[in-house]
XYZ file of C-alpha atoms in Angstrom:
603
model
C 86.004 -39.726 -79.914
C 83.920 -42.480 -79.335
C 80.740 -40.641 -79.839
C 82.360 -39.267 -83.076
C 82.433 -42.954 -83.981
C 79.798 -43.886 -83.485
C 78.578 -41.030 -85.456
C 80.118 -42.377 -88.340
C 78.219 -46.056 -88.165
C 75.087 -45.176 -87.476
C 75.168 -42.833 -90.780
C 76.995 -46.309 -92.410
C 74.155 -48.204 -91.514
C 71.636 -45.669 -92.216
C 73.138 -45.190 -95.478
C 73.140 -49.363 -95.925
C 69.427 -49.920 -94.895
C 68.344 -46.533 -96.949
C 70.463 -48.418 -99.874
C 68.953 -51.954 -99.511
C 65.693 -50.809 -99.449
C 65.608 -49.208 -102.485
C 67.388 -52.259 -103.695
C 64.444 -54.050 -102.935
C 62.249 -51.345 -103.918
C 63.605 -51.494 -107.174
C 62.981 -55.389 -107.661
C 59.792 -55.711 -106.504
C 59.267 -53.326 -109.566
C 61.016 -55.028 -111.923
C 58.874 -57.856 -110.992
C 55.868 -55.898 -110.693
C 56.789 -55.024 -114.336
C 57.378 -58.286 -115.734
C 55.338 -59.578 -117.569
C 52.738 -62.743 -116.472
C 53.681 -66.200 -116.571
C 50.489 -68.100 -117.503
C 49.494 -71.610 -116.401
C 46.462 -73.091 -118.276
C 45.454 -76.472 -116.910
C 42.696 -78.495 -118.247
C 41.573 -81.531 -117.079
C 39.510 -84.544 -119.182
C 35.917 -85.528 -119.219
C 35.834 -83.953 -115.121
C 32.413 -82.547 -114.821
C 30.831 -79.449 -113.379
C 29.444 -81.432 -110.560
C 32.801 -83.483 -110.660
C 34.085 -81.101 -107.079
C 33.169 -81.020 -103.605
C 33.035 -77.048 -104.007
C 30.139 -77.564 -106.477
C 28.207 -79.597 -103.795
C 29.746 -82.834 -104.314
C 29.045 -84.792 -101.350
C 31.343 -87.509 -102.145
C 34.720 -86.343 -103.780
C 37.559 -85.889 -102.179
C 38.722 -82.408 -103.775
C 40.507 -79.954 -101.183
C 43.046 -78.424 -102.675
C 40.851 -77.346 -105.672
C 37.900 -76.275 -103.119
C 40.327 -74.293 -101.502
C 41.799 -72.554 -104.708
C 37.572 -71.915 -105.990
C 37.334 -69.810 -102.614
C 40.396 -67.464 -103.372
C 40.112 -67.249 -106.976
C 37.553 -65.522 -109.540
C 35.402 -68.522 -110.340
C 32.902 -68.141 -113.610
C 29.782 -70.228 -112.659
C 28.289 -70.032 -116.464
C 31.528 -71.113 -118.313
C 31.378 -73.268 -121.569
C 33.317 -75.398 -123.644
C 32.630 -77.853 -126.578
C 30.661 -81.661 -125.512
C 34.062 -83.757 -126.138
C 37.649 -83.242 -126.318
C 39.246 -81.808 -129.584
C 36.483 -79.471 -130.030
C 37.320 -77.891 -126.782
C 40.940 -77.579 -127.311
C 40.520 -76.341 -130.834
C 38.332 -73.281 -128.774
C 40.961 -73.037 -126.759
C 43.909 -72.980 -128.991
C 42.349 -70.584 -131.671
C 39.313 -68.615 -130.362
C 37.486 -70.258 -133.126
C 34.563 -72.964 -132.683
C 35.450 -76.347 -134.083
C 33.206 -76.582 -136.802
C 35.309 -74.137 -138.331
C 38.970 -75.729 -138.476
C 37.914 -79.489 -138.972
C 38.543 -80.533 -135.078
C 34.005 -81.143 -134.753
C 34.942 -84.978 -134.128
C 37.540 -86.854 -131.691
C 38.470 -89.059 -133.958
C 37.836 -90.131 -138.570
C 40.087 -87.556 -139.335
C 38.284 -84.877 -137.895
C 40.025 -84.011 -134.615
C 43.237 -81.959 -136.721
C 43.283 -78.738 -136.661
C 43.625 -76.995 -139.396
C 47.759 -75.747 -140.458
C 46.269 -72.196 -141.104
C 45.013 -71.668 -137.835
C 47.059 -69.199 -135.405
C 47.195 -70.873 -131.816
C 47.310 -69.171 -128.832
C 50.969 -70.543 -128.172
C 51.959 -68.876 -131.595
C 50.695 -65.674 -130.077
C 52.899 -65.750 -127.249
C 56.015 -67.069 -128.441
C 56.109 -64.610 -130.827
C 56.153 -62.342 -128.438
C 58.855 -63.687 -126.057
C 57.044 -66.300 -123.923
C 58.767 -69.392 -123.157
C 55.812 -72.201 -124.570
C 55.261 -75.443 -122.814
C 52.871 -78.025 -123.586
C 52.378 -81.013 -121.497
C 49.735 -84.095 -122.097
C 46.764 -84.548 -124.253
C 47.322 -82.622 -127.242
C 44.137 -84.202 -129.393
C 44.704 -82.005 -132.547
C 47.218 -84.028 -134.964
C 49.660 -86.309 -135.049
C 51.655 -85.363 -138.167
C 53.839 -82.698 -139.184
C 52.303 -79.804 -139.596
C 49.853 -80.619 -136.631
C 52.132 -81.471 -133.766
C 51.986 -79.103 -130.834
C 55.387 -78.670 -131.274
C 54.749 -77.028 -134.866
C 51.938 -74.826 -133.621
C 54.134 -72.749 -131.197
C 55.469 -74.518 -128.415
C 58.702 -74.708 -127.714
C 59.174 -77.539 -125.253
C 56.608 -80.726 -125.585
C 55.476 -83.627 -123.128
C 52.380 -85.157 -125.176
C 50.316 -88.290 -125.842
C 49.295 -89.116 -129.323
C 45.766 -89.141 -130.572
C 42.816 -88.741 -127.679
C 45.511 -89.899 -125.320
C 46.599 -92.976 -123.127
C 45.729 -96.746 -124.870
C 44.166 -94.975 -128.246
C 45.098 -95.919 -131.527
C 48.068 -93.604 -131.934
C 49.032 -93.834 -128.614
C 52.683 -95.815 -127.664
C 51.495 -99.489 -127.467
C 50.398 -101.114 -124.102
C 50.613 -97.308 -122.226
C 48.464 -98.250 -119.361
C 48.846 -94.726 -117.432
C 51.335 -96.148 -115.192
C 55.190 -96.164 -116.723
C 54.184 -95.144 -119.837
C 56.491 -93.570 -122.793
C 55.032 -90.236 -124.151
C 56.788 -88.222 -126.867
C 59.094 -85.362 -125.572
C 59.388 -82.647 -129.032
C 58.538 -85.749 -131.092
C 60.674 -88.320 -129.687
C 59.067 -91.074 -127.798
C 60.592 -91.532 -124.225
C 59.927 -94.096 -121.412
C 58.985 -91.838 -118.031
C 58.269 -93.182 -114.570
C 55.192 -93.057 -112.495
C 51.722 -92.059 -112.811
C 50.450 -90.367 -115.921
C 49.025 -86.785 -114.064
C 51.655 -86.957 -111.381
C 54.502 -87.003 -114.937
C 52.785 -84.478 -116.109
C 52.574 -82.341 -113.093
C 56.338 -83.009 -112.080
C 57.750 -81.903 -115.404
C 55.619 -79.278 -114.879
C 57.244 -77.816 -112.036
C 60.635 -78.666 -113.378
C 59.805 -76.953 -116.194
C 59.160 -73.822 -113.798
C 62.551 -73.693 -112.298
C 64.006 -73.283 -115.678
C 61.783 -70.767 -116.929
C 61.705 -68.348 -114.012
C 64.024 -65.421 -115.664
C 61.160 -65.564 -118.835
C 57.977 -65.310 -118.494
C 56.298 -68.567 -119.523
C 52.821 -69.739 -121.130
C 52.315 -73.274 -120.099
C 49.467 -75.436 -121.126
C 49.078 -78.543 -118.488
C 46.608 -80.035 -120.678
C 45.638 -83.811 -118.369
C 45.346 -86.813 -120.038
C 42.693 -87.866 -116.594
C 40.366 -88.587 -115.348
C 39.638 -89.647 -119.188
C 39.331 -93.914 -119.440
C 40.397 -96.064 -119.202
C 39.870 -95.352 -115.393
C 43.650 -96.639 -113.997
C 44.371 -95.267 -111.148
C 46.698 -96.310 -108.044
C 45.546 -98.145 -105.489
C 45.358 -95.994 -102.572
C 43.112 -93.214 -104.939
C 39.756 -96.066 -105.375
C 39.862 -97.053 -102.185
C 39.538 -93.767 -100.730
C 35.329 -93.939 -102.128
C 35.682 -97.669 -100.607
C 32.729 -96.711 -98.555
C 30.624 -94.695 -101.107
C 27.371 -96.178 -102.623
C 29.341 -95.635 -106.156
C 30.238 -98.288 -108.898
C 33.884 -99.808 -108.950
C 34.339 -97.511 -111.760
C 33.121 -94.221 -110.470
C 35.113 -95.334 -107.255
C 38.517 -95.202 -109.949
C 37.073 -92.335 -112.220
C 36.967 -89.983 -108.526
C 40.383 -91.548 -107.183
C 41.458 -90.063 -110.346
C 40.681 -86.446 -109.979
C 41.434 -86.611 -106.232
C 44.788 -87.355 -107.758
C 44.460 -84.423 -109.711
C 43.995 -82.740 -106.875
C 46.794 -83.552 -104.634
C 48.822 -82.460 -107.912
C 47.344 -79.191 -108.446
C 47.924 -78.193 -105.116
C 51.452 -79.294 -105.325
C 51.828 -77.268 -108.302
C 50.224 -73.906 -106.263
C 52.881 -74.739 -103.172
C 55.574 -74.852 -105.166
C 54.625 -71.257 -107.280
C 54.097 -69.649 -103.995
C 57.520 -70.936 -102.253
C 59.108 -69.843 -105.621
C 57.422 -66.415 -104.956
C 55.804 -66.392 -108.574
C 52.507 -67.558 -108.007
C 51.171 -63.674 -107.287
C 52.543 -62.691 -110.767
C 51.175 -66.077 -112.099
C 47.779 -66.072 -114.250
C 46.731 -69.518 -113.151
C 43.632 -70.925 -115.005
C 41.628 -74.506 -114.226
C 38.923 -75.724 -116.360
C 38.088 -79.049 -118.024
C 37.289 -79.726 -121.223
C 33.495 -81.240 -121.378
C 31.024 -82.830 -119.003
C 31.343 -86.025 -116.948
C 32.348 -88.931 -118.107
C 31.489 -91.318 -115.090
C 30.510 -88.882 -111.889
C 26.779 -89.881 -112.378
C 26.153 -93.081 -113.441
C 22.152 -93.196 -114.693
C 20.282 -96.521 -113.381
C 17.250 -98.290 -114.640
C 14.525 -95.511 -115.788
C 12.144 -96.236 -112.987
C 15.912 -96.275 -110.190
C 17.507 -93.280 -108.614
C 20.698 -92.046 -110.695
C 23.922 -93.197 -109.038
C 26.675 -90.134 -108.456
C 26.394 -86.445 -108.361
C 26.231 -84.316 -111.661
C 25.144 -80.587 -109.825
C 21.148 -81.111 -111.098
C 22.732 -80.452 -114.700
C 21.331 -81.890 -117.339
C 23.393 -84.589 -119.932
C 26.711 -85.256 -119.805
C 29.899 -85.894 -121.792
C 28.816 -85.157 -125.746
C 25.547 -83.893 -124.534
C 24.270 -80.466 -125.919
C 22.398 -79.644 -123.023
C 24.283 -77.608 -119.762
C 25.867 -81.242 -118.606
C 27.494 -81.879 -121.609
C 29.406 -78.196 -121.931
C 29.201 -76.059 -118.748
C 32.043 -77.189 -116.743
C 34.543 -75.863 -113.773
C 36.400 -72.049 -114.288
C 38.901 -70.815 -111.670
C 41.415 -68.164 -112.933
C 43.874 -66.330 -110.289
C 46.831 -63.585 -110.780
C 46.791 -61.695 -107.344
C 48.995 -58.909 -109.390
C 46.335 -58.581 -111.938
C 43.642 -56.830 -109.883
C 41.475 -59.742 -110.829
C 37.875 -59.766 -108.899
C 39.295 -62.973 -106.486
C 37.237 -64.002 -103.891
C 34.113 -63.793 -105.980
C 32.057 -65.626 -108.626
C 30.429 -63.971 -111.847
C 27.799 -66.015 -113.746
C 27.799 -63.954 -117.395
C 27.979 -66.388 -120.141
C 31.736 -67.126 -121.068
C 33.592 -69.828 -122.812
C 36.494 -71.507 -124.159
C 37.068 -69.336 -127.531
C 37.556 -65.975 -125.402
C 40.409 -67.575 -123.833
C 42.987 -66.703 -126.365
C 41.691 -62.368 -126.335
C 41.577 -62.839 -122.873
C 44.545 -63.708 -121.982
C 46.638 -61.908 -124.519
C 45.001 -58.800 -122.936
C 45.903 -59.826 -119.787
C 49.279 -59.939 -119.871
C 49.429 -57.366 -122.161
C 50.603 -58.450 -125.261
C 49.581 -57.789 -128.979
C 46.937 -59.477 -130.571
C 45.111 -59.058 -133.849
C 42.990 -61.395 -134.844
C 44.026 -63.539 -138.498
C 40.295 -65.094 -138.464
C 37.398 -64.068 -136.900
C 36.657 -65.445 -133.979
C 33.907 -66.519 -132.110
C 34.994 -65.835 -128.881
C 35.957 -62.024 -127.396
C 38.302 -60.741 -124.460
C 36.523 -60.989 -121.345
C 39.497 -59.588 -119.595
C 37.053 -56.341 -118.598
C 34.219 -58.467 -116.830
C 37.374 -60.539 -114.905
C 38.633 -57.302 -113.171
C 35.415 -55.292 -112.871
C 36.067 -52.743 -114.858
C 33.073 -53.269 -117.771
C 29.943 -54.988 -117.566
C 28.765 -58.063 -119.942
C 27.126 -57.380 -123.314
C 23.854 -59.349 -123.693
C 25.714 -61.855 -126.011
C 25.017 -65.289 -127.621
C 27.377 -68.394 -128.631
C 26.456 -71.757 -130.656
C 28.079 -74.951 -129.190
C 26.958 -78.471 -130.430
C 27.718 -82.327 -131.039
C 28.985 -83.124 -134.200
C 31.023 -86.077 -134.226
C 30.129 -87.177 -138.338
C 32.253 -86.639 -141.256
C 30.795 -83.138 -141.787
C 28.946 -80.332 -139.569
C 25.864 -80.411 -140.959
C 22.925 -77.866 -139.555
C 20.934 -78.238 -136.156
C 22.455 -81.178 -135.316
C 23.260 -81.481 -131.304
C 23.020 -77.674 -131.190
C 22.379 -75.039 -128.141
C 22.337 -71.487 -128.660
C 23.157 -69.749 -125.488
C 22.793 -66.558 -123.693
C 23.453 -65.461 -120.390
C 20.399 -67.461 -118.819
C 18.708 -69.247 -122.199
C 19.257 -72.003 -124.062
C 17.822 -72.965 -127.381
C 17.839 -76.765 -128.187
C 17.872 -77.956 -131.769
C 15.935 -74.930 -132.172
C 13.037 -76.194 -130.507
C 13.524 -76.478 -126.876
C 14.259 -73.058 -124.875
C 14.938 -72.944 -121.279
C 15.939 -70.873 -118.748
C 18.909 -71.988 -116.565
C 18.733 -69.718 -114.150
C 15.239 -70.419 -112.706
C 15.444 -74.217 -114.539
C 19.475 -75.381 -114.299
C 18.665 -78.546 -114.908
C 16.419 -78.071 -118.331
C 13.469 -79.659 -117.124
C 11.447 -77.050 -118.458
C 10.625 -76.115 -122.297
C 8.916 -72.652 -122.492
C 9.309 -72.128 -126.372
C 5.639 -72.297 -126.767
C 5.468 -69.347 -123.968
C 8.388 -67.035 -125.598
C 8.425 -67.566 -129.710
C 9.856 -64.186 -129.889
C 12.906 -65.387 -128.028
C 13.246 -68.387 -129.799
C 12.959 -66.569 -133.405
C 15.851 -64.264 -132.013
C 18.174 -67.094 -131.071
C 17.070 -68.741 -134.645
C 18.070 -66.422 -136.486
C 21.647 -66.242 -134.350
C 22.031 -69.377 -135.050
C 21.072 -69.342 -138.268
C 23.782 -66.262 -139.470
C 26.341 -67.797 -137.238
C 26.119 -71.464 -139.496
C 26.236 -69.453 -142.812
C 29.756 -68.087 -141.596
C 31.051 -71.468 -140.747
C 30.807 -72.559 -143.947
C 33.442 -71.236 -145.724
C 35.755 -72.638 -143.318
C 34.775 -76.568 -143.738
C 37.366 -78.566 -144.976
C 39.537 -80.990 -144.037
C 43.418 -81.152 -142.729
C 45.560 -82.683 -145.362
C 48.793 -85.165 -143.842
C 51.659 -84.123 -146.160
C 53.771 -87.144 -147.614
C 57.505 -86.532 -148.722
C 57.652 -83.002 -147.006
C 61.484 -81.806 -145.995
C 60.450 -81.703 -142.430
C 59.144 -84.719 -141.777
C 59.712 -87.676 -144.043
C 59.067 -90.446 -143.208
C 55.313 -90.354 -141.462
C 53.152 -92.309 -139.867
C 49.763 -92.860 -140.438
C 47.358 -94.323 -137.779
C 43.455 -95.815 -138.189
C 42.269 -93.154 -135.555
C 42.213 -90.722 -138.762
C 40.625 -92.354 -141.766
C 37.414 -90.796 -143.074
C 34.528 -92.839 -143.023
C 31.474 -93.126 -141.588
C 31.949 -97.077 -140.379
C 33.031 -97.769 -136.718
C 36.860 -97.182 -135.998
C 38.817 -98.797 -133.620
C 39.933 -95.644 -131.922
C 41.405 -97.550 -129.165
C 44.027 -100.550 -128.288
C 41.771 -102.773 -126.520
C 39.836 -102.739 -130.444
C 42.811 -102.835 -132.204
C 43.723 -106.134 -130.344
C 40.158 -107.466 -131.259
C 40.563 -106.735 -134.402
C 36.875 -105.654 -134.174
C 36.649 -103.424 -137.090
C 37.864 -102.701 -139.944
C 36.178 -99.452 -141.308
C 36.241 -99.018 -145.006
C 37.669 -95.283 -145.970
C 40.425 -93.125 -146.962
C 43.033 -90.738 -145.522
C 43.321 -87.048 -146.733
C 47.137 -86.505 -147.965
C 49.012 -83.691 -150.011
C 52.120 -85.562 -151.952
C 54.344 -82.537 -151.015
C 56.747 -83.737 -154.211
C 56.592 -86.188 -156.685
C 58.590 -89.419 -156.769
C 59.129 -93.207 -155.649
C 57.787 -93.707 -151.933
C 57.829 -96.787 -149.779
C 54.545 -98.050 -148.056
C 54.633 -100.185 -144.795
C 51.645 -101.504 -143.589
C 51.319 -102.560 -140.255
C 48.544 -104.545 -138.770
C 49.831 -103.743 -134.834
C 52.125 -100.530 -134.403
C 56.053 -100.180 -135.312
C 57.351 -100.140 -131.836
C 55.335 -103.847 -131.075
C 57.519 -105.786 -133.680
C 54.487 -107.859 -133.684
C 54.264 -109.741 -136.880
C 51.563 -109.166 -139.104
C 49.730 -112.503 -138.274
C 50.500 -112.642 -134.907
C 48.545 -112.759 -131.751
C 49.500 -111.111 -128.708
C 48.786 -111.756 -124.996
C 46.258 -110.394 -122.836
C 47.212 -108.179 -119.855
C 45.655 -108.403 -116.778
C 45.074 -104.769 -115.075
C 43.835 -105.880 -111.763
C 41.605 -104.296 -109.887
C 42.158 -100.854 -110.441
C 42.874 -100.973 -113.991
C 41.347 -102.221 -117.426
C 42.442 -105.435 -118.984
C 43.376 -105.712 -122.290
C 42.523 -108.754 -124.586
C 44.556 -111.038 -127.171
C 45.441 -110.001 -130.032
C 43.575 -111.779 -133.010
C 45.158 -113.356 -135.993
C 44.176 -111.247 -139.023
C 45.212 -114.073 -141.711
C 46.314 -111.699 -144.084
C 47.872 -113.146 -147.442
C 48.048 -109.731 -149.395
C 48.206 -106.073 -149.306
C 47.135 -103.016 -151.378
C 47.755 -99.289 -151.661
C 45.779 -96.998 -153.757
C 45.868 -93.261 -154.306
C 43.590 -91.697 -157.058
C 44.276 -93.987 -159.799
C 47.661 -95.348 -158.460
C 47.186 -98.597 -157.045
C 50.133 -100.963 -155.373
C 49.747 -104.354 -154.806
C 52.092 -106.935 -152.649
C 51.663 -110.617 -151.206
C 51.894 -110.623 -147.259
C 54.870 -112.697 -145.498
C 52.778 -113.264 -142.015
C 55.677 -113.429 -140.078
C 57.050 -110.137 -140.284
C 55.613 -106.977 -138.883
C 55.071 -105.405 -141.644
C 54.241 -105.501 -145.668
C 56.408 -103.084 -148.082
C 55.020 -101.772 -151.280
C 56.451 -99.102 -153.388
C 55.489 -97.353 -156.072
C 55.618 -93.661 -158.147
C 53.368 -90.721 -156.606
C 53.095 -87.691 -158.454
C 51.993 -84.415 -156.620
C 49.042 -83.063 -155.334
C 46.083 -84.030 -153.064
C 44.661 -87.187 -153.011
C 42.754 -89.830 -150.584
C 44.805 -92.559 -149.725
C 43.090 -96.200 -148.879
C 45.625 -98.825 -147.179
C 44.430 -102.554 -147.113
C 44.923 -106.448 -146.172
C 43.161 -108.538 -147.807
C 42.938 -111.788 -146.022
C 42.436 -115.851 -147.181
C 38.579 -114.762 -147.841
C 39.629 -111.876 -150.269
C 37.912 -109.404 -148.038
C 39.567 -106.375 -147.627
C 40.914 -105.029 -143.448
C 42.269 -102.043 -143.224
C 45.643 -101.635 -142.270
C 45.651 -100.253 -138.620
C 49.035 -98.233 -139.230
C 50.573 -97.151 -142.290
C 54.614 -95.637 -142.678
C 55.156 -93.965 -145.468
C 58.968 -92.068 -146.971
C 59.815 -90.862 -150.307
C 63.005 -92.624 -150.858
């Protein structure tokens, strides 16, 4: 009897295990099956030399070392020389010069409302899409991030923390950011805010797959940073601001390895496509001394940095890892790759439909990332811009696997000569006629595509707007920062591009410092002190303004200036259409300053 029993159990349990294994079978299909969640972080003005595991002998990098060794790194991976122009590539496949993001700032750093993003591409096909920090590609409706596809929003306004557009007196450090829009006060450190509603954002999203773009205002300047981060270089032979500018990205570090503990304890990081890269060359990990002096810092023995058209300026860090991808980990690959083949890439890799709207300048490398084709012998333009309008051979570099053609002039070869010491053009003319002539076809196809973005007034969806200095059109110097706007140091003469969405009576507020300062127009302000670790910011100077003026086309408003109030009103009828608006003080000397922020609602 007993036997008979115990019969009967062992075939219970048998029949138990048998069924929870192919319970678990059966899951660790479905998740097999799932589709990827992708995590694209980029990080600000961090070089290629700007890592211990690129031979740094100084910063303090582990977890990011650590991730280079297990990942698929790309040693010959390029971007654009400064910020928007790298997230443009990145958001459309498409270089700058071709949807009016070429500059950072003069109303060239907005991409263009036609342009399909790579966030549009996967929330139309059922990704959750999360953007957090430095969005750098429009301010105003229709350029928010949150109108070009992502669904949930953490960003900075403008080139991010203490520019023009961003919230007044953010100092990195307890700063309010704009959540969907809506400004909100957040606590802590800028990158570990970022990184934090990162993960939370993670534990929401787990039963969807999710495209995230972690896009870090840091180590950009101004170099704040806490405390304990400088002082870790406290013993280096670097400058009080490299010593900050490092802290920073060790910062970055810690975070980022944070973010890959917290994937794997989750147990999505394997079916995680998990990207790093920054977006241009150094900004401070080389500092260059006196002509005849040794250069201070570490740069990898690349050539230029930040806004640079040689290697320094554009060839920066690439680490992508999705152990359930059958990605080549472990290993590095040194074809020619770069920000505008992100968007193919990825769609391919997690196997979702894309057909290009535009042509692009960038392809799917998704082949040469699991070893299944080889590289074609291609060629890609990246330059310097930063002017009102591309215009031909300026800043440029024409690039193939192992050449580069500078200005059209200089050719080297970066694998024998990485750091471009070299010109061989007289020795290869052939080469340099091919690469010409590239470069030459390539322009005449970017021209169609030069325009500018227009900031709709009195549109349904966002009415009232505001306006900031950071995007008037001119070729004078803009104060693209706070620490200028306090100055008052310039006040560039110039218009904004607008589209009056619908005719009628709109108000115009002009504001010498930003709404949410309720500083009066002829006000000063007080200087903060940053300390040691952080930048200082001045007084504000009086202005004396007495009147104000508004003109678009051949509407002009006029109004007298009551200096204690914040801000000016004028009003007046707009009729429909395009148009350049211009937005002016005029102080006790009758010259004309441009009003630093402008609010304007069709009422």
């Amino acid at each position: 009897m007993k036997n008979k029993h115990l019969f009967k159990v062992t075939i219970c349990l048998l029949f138990t295990i048998v069924s929870c294994s192919n319970k678990s079978k059966k899951n660790i299909v479905s998740n097999e099956n799932k589709k990827p969640n992708v995590i694209f972080i980029v990080t600000d003005d961090q070089g290629y030399g700007d890592l211990g595991s690129h031979g740094n002998p100084w910063i303090k990098t582990p977890n990011l070392d650590s991730f280079s060794k297990e990942s698929l790194e790309l040693t010959n991976f390029h971007v654009g020389t400064t910020c928007a122009p790298t997230r443009a590539g990145l958001m459309t496949g498409r270089n700058a010069n071709r949807n009016n993001a070429w500059h950072t700032i003069a109303g060239c750093s907005i991409l263009l409302d036609d342009e399909e993003t790579i966030a549009q591409v996967y929330k139309k096909n059922n990704y959750e899409t999360i953007m957090l920090g430095k969005w750098h590609l429009g301010d105003n409706y229709p350029y928010r991030p949150e109108d070009r596809g992502f669904n949930k929003t953490l960003s900075l306004l403008g080139g991010g923390v203490n520019q023009t557009p961003d919230y007044w007196n953010n100092t990195y450090f307890e700063d309010t950011y704009y959540r969907n829009g809506t400004p909100e006060k957040v606590k802590g450190y800028c990158t570990d805010v970022f990184f934090d509603e990162a993960i939370d954002y993670i534990d929401k999203s787990k039963e969807k797959p999710f495209f995230m773009y972690l896009a870090l205002n840091a180590a950009h300047g101004p170099f704040n940073v806490p405390e304990e981060y400088a002082k870790m270089y406290s013993d280096t032979p670097l400058s009080d601001i490299q010593k900050r500018f490092y802290g920073m990205i060790t910062n970055i570090d810690e975070n980022f390895g944070k973010l890959v503990a917290h994937l794997k304890k989750e147990g999505i990081y394997d079916n995680t496509i998990l990207v790093f890269t920054t977006d241009n060359g150094t900004a401070a990990g080389i500092k260059r001394g006196k002509s005849e002096g040794p250069n201070i810092g570490y740069n990898a023995g690349l050539k230029g940095t930040k806004a640079s058209h040689y290697d320094g300026g554009h060839r920066v860090p690439f680490f992508i890892s999705w152990p359930n991808g059958n990605l080549l980990h472990g290993q590095k690959i040194g074809d020619l790759a770069a920000h505008v083949d992100m968007l193919p890439t990825l769609a391919e890799l997690s196997g979702i439909p894309f057909s290009e709207k535009k042509p692009l300048d960038g392809t799917s490398i998704a082949g040469i990332l699991n070893g299944k084709t080889k590289a074609t012998n291609r060629m890609l333009v990246v330059d310097t811009q930063r002017n009102q309008l591309p215009e031909k051979n300026r800043n440029s570099c024409v690039m193939s696997r192992d050449w580069r053609l500078i200005n059209g002039k200089e050719l080297y070869h970066t694998l024998e000569d990485p750091g471009q010491k070299n010109d061989i053009a007289a020795k290869h003319p052939e080469r340099v006629e091919k690469m010409k002539k590239f470069y030459n076809q390539w322009w005449e196809s970017i021209l169609p595509d030069v325009r500018y973005a227009e900031i709709p007034l009195g549109d349904k969806a966002a009415n009232p707007v505001l306006i900031t200095v950071h995007d008037i059109h001119t070729k004078d110097p803009i104060p693209w920062n706070q620490e200028q706007i306090r100055e008052a140091k310039n006040f560039p003469k110039g218009f904004y591009s607008i589209n009056v969405k619908e005719a009628g009576n709109y108000r115009f507020k002009l504001y010498r410092y930003p709404p949410e300062s309720n500083l009066a127009i002829n006000a000063s302000t007080p200087a903060i002190d940053g300390g040691e670790f952080s930048n200082s910011l001045p007084p504000g100077k009086i202005i004396t303004a007495t009147k104000a003026k508004i003109s678009i086309g051949d509407t002009v408003i006029n109004a007298t200036v009551d200096p204690n109030k914040p801000y000016v009103v004028l009003e007046g009828e707009l009729t429909s259409g395009s148009g350049m608006l211009e937005s002016y003080f005029i102080n006790e000397k009758g010259e004309e300053i441009s009003a630093y922020y402008t609010h304007i609602e069709k009422i």
